[in-house]
Short mmCIF file of C-alpha atoms in Angstrom, two decimals:
data_model
loop_
_atom_site.label_atom_id
_atom_site.label_comp_id
_atom_site.label_asym_id
_atom_site.label_seq_id
_atom_site.Cartn_x
_atom_site.Cartn_y
_atom_site.Cartn_z
CA UNK A 10 130.25 86.41 119.85
CA UNK A 11 127.44 85.86 117.33
CA UNK A 12 129.59 86.44 114.31
CA UNK A 13 128.95 84.83 111.05
CA UNK A 14 130.21 87.21 108.26
CA UNK A 15 133.75 88.51 107.79
CA UNK A 16 134.86 92.19 107.51
CA UNK A 17 133.82 95.44 109.32
CA UNK A 18 130.15 94.93 108.29
CA UNK A 19 129.92 91.46 109.80
CA UNK A 20 131.73 92.51 112.79
CA UNK A 21 129.34 95.51 113.31
CA UNK A 22 126.30 93.20 112.88
CA UNK A 23 127.76 90.80 115.42
CA UNK A 24 128.61 93.54 117.92
CA UNK A 25 125.11 95.06 117.56
CA UNK A 26 123.45 91.72 118.12
CA UNK A 27 125.57 90.93 121.15
CA UNK A 28 124.75 94.25 122.75
CA UNK A 29 121.05 93.85 121.97
CA UNK A 30 121.08 90.53 123.83
CA UNK A 31 123.32 91.72 126.70
CA UNK A 32 121.62 95.05 127.52
CA UNK A 33 118.49 95.26 125.39
CA UNK A 34 117.82 96.80 121.93
CA UNK A 35 116.40 100.07 123.15
CA UNK A 36 119.26 100.59 125.56
CA UNK A 37 122.03 100.09 122.89
CA UNK A 38 123.57 103.10 121.05
CA UNK A 39 125.41 103.21 117.77
CA UNK A 40 128.57 104.47 119.61
CA UNK A 41 128.49 101.34 121.82
CA UNK A 42 128.16 99.12 118.72
CA UNK A 43 131.08 100.80 116.92
CA UNK A 44 133.29 100.68 120.04
CA UNK A 45 132.53 96.96 120.52
CA UNK A 46 133.38 96.28 116.92
CA UNK A 47 136.51 98.29 117.26
CA UNK A 48 135.65 100.91 114.62
CA UNK A 49 134.47 104.57 114.64
CA UNK A 50 130.87 105.74 114.54
CA UNK A 51 131.54 107.00 111.09
CA UNK A 52 132.51 103.45 109.96
CA UNK A 53 129.25 102.26 111.39
CA UNK A 54 127.27 104.88 109.39
CA UNK A 55 129.14 103.96 106.16
CA UNK A 56 127.49 100.49 106.50
CA UNK A 57 124.12 101.21 108.13
CA UNK A 58 121.80 104.16 108.50
CA UNK A 59 120.94 103.33 112.07
CA UNK A 60 121.16 100.46 114.70
CA UNK A 61 117.88 98.87 113.33
CA UNK A 62 119.51 98.57 109.92
CA UNK A 63 122.18 96.34 111.34
CA UNK A 64 119.38 93.76 111.90
CA UNK A 65 117.53 94.36 108.68
CA UNK A 66 120.10 95.18 106.03
CA UNK A 67 120.00 91.62 104.79
CA UNK A 68 116.51 92.02 103.46
CA UNK A 69 117.58 93.84 100.42
CA UNK A 70 120.09 91.01 99.63
CA UNK A 71 117.29 88.52 100.05
CA UNK A 72 115.10 90.42 97.56
CA UNK A 73 117.89 90.42 95.07
CA UNK A 74 118.52 86.65 95.52
CA UNK A 75 114.76 85.89 95.00
CA UNK A 76 114.22 88.22 91.99
CA UNK A 77 117.59 87.57 90.37
CA UNK A 78 116.96 83.85 90.38
CA UNK A 79 113.49 84.26 88.74
CA UNK A 80 115.02 86.63 86.11
CA UNK A 81 117.86 84.20 85.27
CA UNK A 82 115.95 80.92 85.64
CA UNK A 83 115.82 78.61 82.63
CA UNK A 84 112.42 77.35 83.85
CA UNK A 85 109.16 78.31 82.31
CA UNK A 86 106.55 76.68 84.64
CA UNK A 87 105.60 79.39 87.22
CA UNK A 88 106.19 76.96 90.23
CA UNK A 89 109.56 76.07 88.93
CA UNK A 90 110.47 79.70 88.80
CA UNK A 91 109.40 79.97 92.32
CA UNK A 92 111.30 76.94 93.32
CA UNK A 93 114.43 78.42 91.73
CA UNK A 94 113.97 81.60 93.76
CA UNK A 95 113.77 79.53 96.98
CA UNK A 96 116.81 77.58 95.99
CA UNK A 97 118.73 80.79 95.30
CA UNK A 98 117.84 82.14 98.80
CA UNK A 99 119.80 79.28 100.50
CA UNK A 100 123.01 81.12 99.69
CA UNK A 101 121.84 83.59 102.45
CA UNK A 102 121.47 80.84 105.01
CA UNK A 103 124.58 78.63 105.30
CA UNK A 104 125.13 76.48 108.31
CA UNK A 105 127.61 79.02 109.90
CA UNK A 106 124.85 81.69 109.83
CA UNK A 107 122.32 79.49 111.75
CA UNK A 108 123.27 80.53 115.28
CA UNK A 109 123.43 84.11 114.31
CA UNK A 110 119.92 83.81 112.77
CA UNK A 111 118.51 82.18 115.93
CA UNK A 112 119.85 84.88 118.08
CA UNK A 113 118.78 87.63 115.67
CA UNK A 114 115.22 86.16 115.51
CA UNK A 115 115.00 86.11 119.39
CA UNK A 116 115.93 89.76 119.45
CA UNK A 117 113.48 90.72 116.80
CA UNK A 118 110.52 88.68 118.26
CA UNK A 119 111.22 90.19 121.75
CA UNK A 120 110.57 93.80 120.36
CA UNK A 121 107.15 94.33 118.90
CA UNK A 122 108.32 97.08 116.60
CA UNK A 123 111.06 94.97 115.20
CA UNK A 124 108.69 92.02 114.84
CA UNK A 125 106.36 94.21 112.85
CA UNK A 126 109.20 95.50 110.67
CA UNK A 127 110.21 91.93 109.95
CA UNK A 128 106.55 91.07 108.82
CA UNK A 129 106.40 94.10 106.66
CA UNK A 130 109.72 93.24 105.03
CA UNK A 131 108.27 89.92 104.08
CA UNK A 132 105.26 91.66 102.43
CA UNK A 133 107.72 93.74 100.37
CA UNK A 134 109.72 90.80 99.32
CA UNK A 135 106.43 88.96 98.16
CA UNK A 136 105.52 91.94 96.07
CA UNK A 137 108.98 92.19 94.45
CA UNK A 138 108.80 88.48 93.73
CA UNK A 139 105.34 88.73 92.17
CA UNK A 140 106.65 91.54 90.01
CA UNK A 141 109.56 89.37 88.90
CA UNK A 142 107.16 86.57 87.99
CA UNK A 143 105.02 88.92 86.02
CA UNK A 144 108.01 90.04 84.01
CA UNK A 145 108.72 86.33 83.22
CA UNK A 146 105.20 86.18 81.74
CA UNK A 147 103.29 84.78 84.71
CA UNK A 148 99.81 86.44 84.47
CA UNK A 149 97.84 87.67 87.44
CA UNK A 150 96.28 86.44 89.72
CA UNK A 151 98.84 83.59 89.58
CA UNK A 152 101.91 85.96 89.88
CA UNK A 153 100.47 87.57 93.01
CA UNK A 154 99.32 84.36 94.52
CA UNK A 155 102.65 82.60 93.84
CA UNK A 156 104.70 85.59 95.02
CA UNK A 157 102.94 85.36 98.38
CA UNK A 158 102.88 81.66 98.53
CA UNK A 159 106.55 81.46 97.96
CA UNK A 160 107.21 83.86 100.85
CA UNK A 161 104.83 81.63 102.95
CA UNK A 162 107.02 78.70 102.21
CA UNK A 163 110.10 80.64 102.90
CA UNK A 164 108.87 81.82 106.37
CA UNK A 165 107.67 78.45 107.44
CA UNK A 166 110.94 76.77 106.33
CA UNK A 167 112.98 79.48 108.09
CA UNK A 168 111.13 79.08 111.31
CA UNK A 169 111.95 75.46 111.12
CA UNK A 170 115.59 76.10 110.22
CA UNK A 171 116.21 78.01 113.34
CA UNK A 172 114.55 75.52 115.72
CA UNK A 173 117.13 74.24 118.34
CA UNK A 174 116.68 70.62 117.36
CA UNK A 175 116.69 71.16 113.57
CA UNK A 176 119.92 70.40 111.70
CA UNK A 177 118.80 69.92 108.09
CA UNK A 178 120.03 72.56 105.67
CA UNK A 179 117.72 75.34 104.54
CA UNK A 180 117.57 73.91 100.94
CA UNK A 181 115.92 70.62 102.30
CA UNK A 182 113.48 72.53 104.39
CA UNK A 183 112.46 74.82 101.56
CA UNK A 184 111.88 71.85 99.30
CA UNK A 185 109.89 69.97 101.89
CA UNK A 186 107.77 72.97 102.74
CA UNK A 187 107.01 73.72 99.10
CA UNK A 188 106.07 70.15 98.63
CA UNK A 189 103.73 70.28 101.74
CA UNK A 190 102.06 73.35 100.50
CA UNK A 191 101.37 71.71 97.14
CA UNK A 192 100.19 68.64 98.82
CA UNK A 193 97.99 70.58 101.26
CA UNK A 194 96.23 72.47 98.40
CA UNK A 195 96.11 69.62 95.88
CA UNK A 196 92.64 68.65 94.76
CA UNK A 197 91.46 65.42 96.31
CA UNK A 198 90.93 62.55 93.84
CA UNK B 6 78.30 109.96 102.94
CA UNK B 7 80.19 106.70 102.93
CA UNK B 8 77.69 105.06 105.27
CA UNK B 9 77.09 101.34 105.09
CA UNK B 10 76.15 100.18 108.62
CA UNK B 11 73.26 101.34 110.76
CA UNK B 12 73.45 102.73 114.37
CA UNK B 13 75.75 105.06 116.10
CA UNK B 14 78.74 102.89 115.38
CA UNK B 15 78.18 102.86 111.69
CA UNK B 16 77.43 106.63 111.72
CA UNK B 17 80.67 107.31 113.53
CA UNK B 18 82.66 105.06 111.12
CA UNK B 19 81.10 106.93 108.18
CA UNK B 20 81.74 110.35 109.69
CA UNK B 21 85.41 109.45 110.37
CA UNK B 22 85.94 108.19 106.79
CA UNK B 23 84.25 111.27 105.32
CA UNK B 24 86.56 113.57 107.46
CA UNK B 25 89.68 111.50 106.59
CA UNK B 26 88.88 112.02 102.86
CA UNK B 27 87.94 115.61 103.15
CA UNK B 28 90.74 117.00 105.33
CA UNK B 29 93.29 114.21 105.77
CA UNK B 30 93.69 111.42 108.50
CA UNK B 31 96.19 113.24 110.51
CA UNK B 32 94.19 116.48 110.64
CA UNK B 33 91.10 114.84 111.90
CA UNK B 34 90.18 114.69 115.58
CA UNK B 35 87.83 112.52 117.56
CA UNK B 36 85.74 115.57 118.53
CA UNK B 37 85.29 116.39 114.82
CA UNK B 38 84.23 112.87 114.06
CA UNK B 39 81.75 112.78 117.01
CA UNK B 40 80.30 116.20 116.02
CA UNK B 41 79.88 115.07 112.35
CA UNK B 42 78.09 111.95 113.52
CA UNK B 43 75.90 114.03 115.85
CA UNK B 44 77.01 112.32 119.06
CA UNK B 45 79.15 113.30 121.96
CA UNK B 46 83.02 112.44 122.27
CA UNK B 47 81.95 110.02 125.05
CA UNK B 48 79.76 108.10 122.69
CA UNK B 49 82.73 107.86 120.25
CA UNK B 50 84.90 106.39 123.00
CA UNK B 51 82.20 103.83 124.03
CA UNK B 52 82.68 102.35 120.47
CA UNK B 53 86.32 102.96 119.66
CA UNK B 54 89.46 103.56 121.67
CA UNK B 55 90.84 106.13 119.16
CA UNK B 56 90.22 107.41 115.59
CA UNK B 57 92.34 104.70 114.05
CA UNK B 58 90.06 102.05 115.60
CA UNK B 59 87.17 103.51 113.55
CA UNK B 60 89.05 102.13 110.52
CA UNK B 61 90.32 98.78 111.95
CA UNK B 62 87.63 97.70 114.47
CA UNK B 63 86.20 95.34 111.81
CA UNK B 64 89.36 93.22 111.94
CA UNK B 65 88.11 91.45 115.10
CA UNK B 66 84.83 90.60 113.49
CA UNK B 67 86.64 89.15 110.57
CA UNK B 68 88.70 87.00 112.85
CA UNK B 69 85.55 85.73 114.50
CA UNK B 70 83.96 84.95 111.21
CA UNK B 71 86.99 82.97 109.88
CA UNK B 72 87.75 80.94 113.12
CA UNK B 73 84.07 80.48 113.98
CA UNK B 74 83.40 78.98 110.61
CA UNK B 75 86.36 76.58 110.93
CA UNK B 76 85.19 75.53 114.43
CA UNK B 77 81.62 74.86 113.34
CA UNK B 78 82.33 73.44 109.86
CA UNK B 79 80.96 69.93 109.03
CA UNK B 80 83.95 69.51 106.71
CA UNK B 81 87.03 67.41 107.52
CA UNK B 82 89.21 67.97 104.53
CA UNK B 83 91.67 70.91 105.54
CA UNK B 84 90.99 72.80 102.28
CA UNK B 85 87.24 72.45 102.79
CA UNK B 86 87.54 73.94 106.25
CA UNK B 87 89.50 76.87 104.70
CA UNK B 88 86.86 77.28 101.97
CA UNK B 89 84.13 77.45 104.76
CA UNK B 90 86.11 80.16 106.53
CA UNK B 91 86.26 82.13 103.27
CA UNK B 92 82.62 81.70 102.54
CA UNK B 93 81.75 82.87 106.11
CA UNK B 94 83.79 86.03 105.59
CA UNK B 95 81.46 87.13 102.82
CA UNK B 96 78.91 88.21 105.49
CA UNK B 97 81.33 91.08 106.20
CA UNK B 98 81.31 92.16 102.52
CA UNK B 99 77.80 92.78 101.37
CA UNK B 100 77.25 94.82 98.22
CA UNK B 101 76.18 97.90 100.26
CA UNK B 102 79.57 97.86 101.97
CA UNK B 103 81.53 97.98 98.68
CA UNK B 104 81.74 101.71 98.20
CA UNK B 105 82.63 102.18 101.90
CA UNK B 106 85.39 99.56 101.51
CA UNK B 107 86.79 101.36 98.37
CA UNK B 108 87.07 104.62 100.18
CA UNK B 109 88.41 102.97 103.37
CA UNK B 110 91.14 101.21 101.40
CA UNK B 111 92.08 104.36 99.62
CA UNK B 112 92.51 106.23 102.98
CA UNK B 113 94.47 103.40 104.39
CA UNK B 114 96.84 103.08 101.45
CA UNK B 115 97.46 106.78 101.43
CA UNK B 116 98.91 106.62 104.95
CA UNK B 117 101.98 104.35 105.30
CA UNK B 118 101.38 103.79 109.06
CA UNK B 119 97.71 102.68 108.34
CA UNK B 120 98.80 100.44 105.42
CA UNK B 121 101.35 98.85 107.73
CA UNK B 122 98.70 98.28 110.38
CA UNK B 123 96.45 96.59 107.71
CA UNK B 124 99.17 94.20 106.66
CA UNK B 125 99.97 93.41 110.27
CA UNK B 126 96.18 92.75 110.98
CA UNK B 127 96.27 90.21 108.10
CA UNK B 128 99.26 88.36 109.68
CA UNK B 129 97.32 88.17 112.93
CA UNK B 130 94.25 86.78 111.12
CA UNK B 131 96.35 84.17 109.38
CA UNK B 132 97.77 83.05 112.78
CA UNK B 133 94.23 82.87 114.32
CA UNK B 134 93.09 80.76 111.37
CA UNK B 135 96.12 78.41 111.56
CA UNK B 136 95.24 77.93 115.25
CA UNK B 137 91.54 77.12 114.48
CA UNK B 138 92.71 74.60 111.87
CA UNK B 139 95.06 72.96 114.43
CA UNK B 140 92.17 72.69 116.81
CA UNK B 141 90.23 70.88 114.06
CA UNK B 142 92.99 68.35 113.71
CA UNK B 143 95.02 69.81 110.80
CA UNK B 144 98.70 69.06 111.64
CA UNK B 145 101.65 71.45 111.01
CA UNK B 146 103.10 72.56 108.69
CA UNK B 147 99.67 72.17 106.91
CA UNK B 148 97.77 74.36 109.35
CA UNK B 149 100.27 77.17 109.23
CA UNK B 150 100.53 76.95 105.38
CA UNK B 151 96.81 76.83 104.96
CA UNK B 152 96.17 79.68 107.29
CA UNK B 153 98.57 81.88 105.45
CA UNK B 154 97.36 80.80 102.11
CA UNK B 155 93.64 81.32 102.95
CA UNK B 156 94.48 85.01 103.92
CA UNK B 157 96.44 85.39 100.62
CA UNK B 158 93.37 84.21 98.78
CA UNK B 159 91.30 86.66 100.88
CA UNK B 160 93.51 89.55 100.25
CA UNK B 161 93.67 89.00 96.42
CA UNK B 162 89.94 88.58 96.20
CA UNK B 163 89.32 91.62 98.27
CA UNK B 164 91.70 93.76 96.16
CA UNK B 165 89.68 92.47 93.19
CA UNK B 166 86.25 93.18 94.89
CA UNK B 167 87.08 96.88 95.41
CA UNK B 168 88.21 97.54 91.77
CA UNK B 169 86.01 100.17 90.15
CA UNK B 170 84.98 97.91 87.24
CA UNK B 171 84.35 94.81 89.36
CA UNK B 172 80.73 93.91 90.25
CA UNK B 173 80.80 90.19 91.02
CA UNK B 174 80.06 89.41 94.70
CA UNK B 175 82.77 88.66 97.11
CA UNK B 176 81.74 85.03 97.36
CA UNK B 177 82.43 84.42 93.63
CA UNK B 178 85.75 86.24 93.86
CA UNK B 179 86.96 84.14 96.85
CA UNK B 180 85.93 80.91 95.18
CA UNK B 181 87.68 81.88 91.90
CA UNK B 182 90.84 82.99 93.73
CA UNK B 183 91.05 79.80 95.77
CA UNK B 184 90.65 77.80 92.57
CA UNK B 185 93.43 79.93 90.89
CA UNK B 186 95.75 79.26 93.77
CA UNK B 187 95.15 75.49 93.69
CA UNK B 188 95.58 75.47 90.01
CA UNK B 189 98.74 77.59 90.09
CA UNK B 190 100.30 75.17 92.67
CA UNK B 191 98.94 71.93 91.21
CA UNK B 192 101.63 69.51 90.14
CA UNK B 193 101.95 69.31 86.38
CA UNK B 194 100.95 66.05 84.77
#
C-alpha cells in the first residue's frame, strides 16, 4: 500500500491512490476509497471535497511552506529568500514519501485533466511566492521573475527526485538545480 | 473593430473577439462569428476547429517562431540561443497587434477555462523550446531550465507590453526582462 502519512487522512490518500492504480482514476468512487481506508464516506468528506482533492490537497501545504519561509526568513537578498523557500519545502518531501510521490505522479500524468490541474497548481504557487517576495520588499519585475524561477527549480528538482535511480534527498536536488539555473543564466566573462 | 491581421482568417478572429466582448464568450456561436465576418460557417471551420481556436490558434505560430529561431541561430551559447528565440517572437507582436492583444487578454482572463488554457499553452511552448535547445546541444537540466525561464521572460514582457501606459516595442521589453532575470539571479560579488 502506497501509504506515507499517518492518520485517517493519510490512510484515505493511500487508499485512493491504490484504487486509482488498480482500477483507474475515472472508475474509482469516493465510497470505494472510504471502504478501502476503513472509514465512512462522511469521514472522507471531512478531509477532502472530492476524490481529486485526495491527490491535490498537498498543494495548499506547499504554498504555506514556501510563503511562510519567505515571510520568516532572516535573509534580505532576493535569491536567498527564494533559497529559504525551497529549503522549507523539503519538509514536504521526506524519504518515506518518495514512493508515494512516484506513484501519485504516474497517476496524475496518465490523466490529462489531472496533469493540467498539476500545472495550474504550480502557476498558483509561483504567484503566491511572488507576492510573498513583494511583501519582503523585492520590487517587480524581480519578484515575478524570481517567483516563477523558484517554481521552475522546484519542478525540475522534483522530477529528478522521483526518478527510479535517484536517491539523493530533495534538499540536495533543490540546491543543485538552483545552482544550475544561476550558472545557466550567468553572464559570460 | 479589433482587427489586426488581413484576410478571412484575421477578419474571423476580429469578429469573434468583438462578439466575445459585446455579448460574452459563452453566449457567442460560430454562426454569429461567421456572419459578423461576412463568411459562411464552412469558411470559419476551414480556419478554426471551434470558437476557442479563434483565440488560441496563434500559439502554434509562436511555437514555430521560438523553435525555428533556435534551430537556425548562429549562436552557440545557450542564453544567446534563448535570446534569439525571444527576438524571433517579436514578429508576432507588431505595434498594430497591440490593441487586439489587449482585448484578447481581457477576454481570456475573464474566463477561467480560457485563462487555464493560456497557461497550459505556455507550458507546452516551454517544453518545445527545451527540446529545440537539446537538439542544439544544450544538456539537461540547462535545456529544461532555460526553456522554462525563456517563457517566464516572454510572459512577463508580454504582460508589460499590453499595459495601457506602455508604448515600448516588444523587442525592448523582452531584452529588458531577460536582463532583469539574469541580474536577479546573478551571484552577488
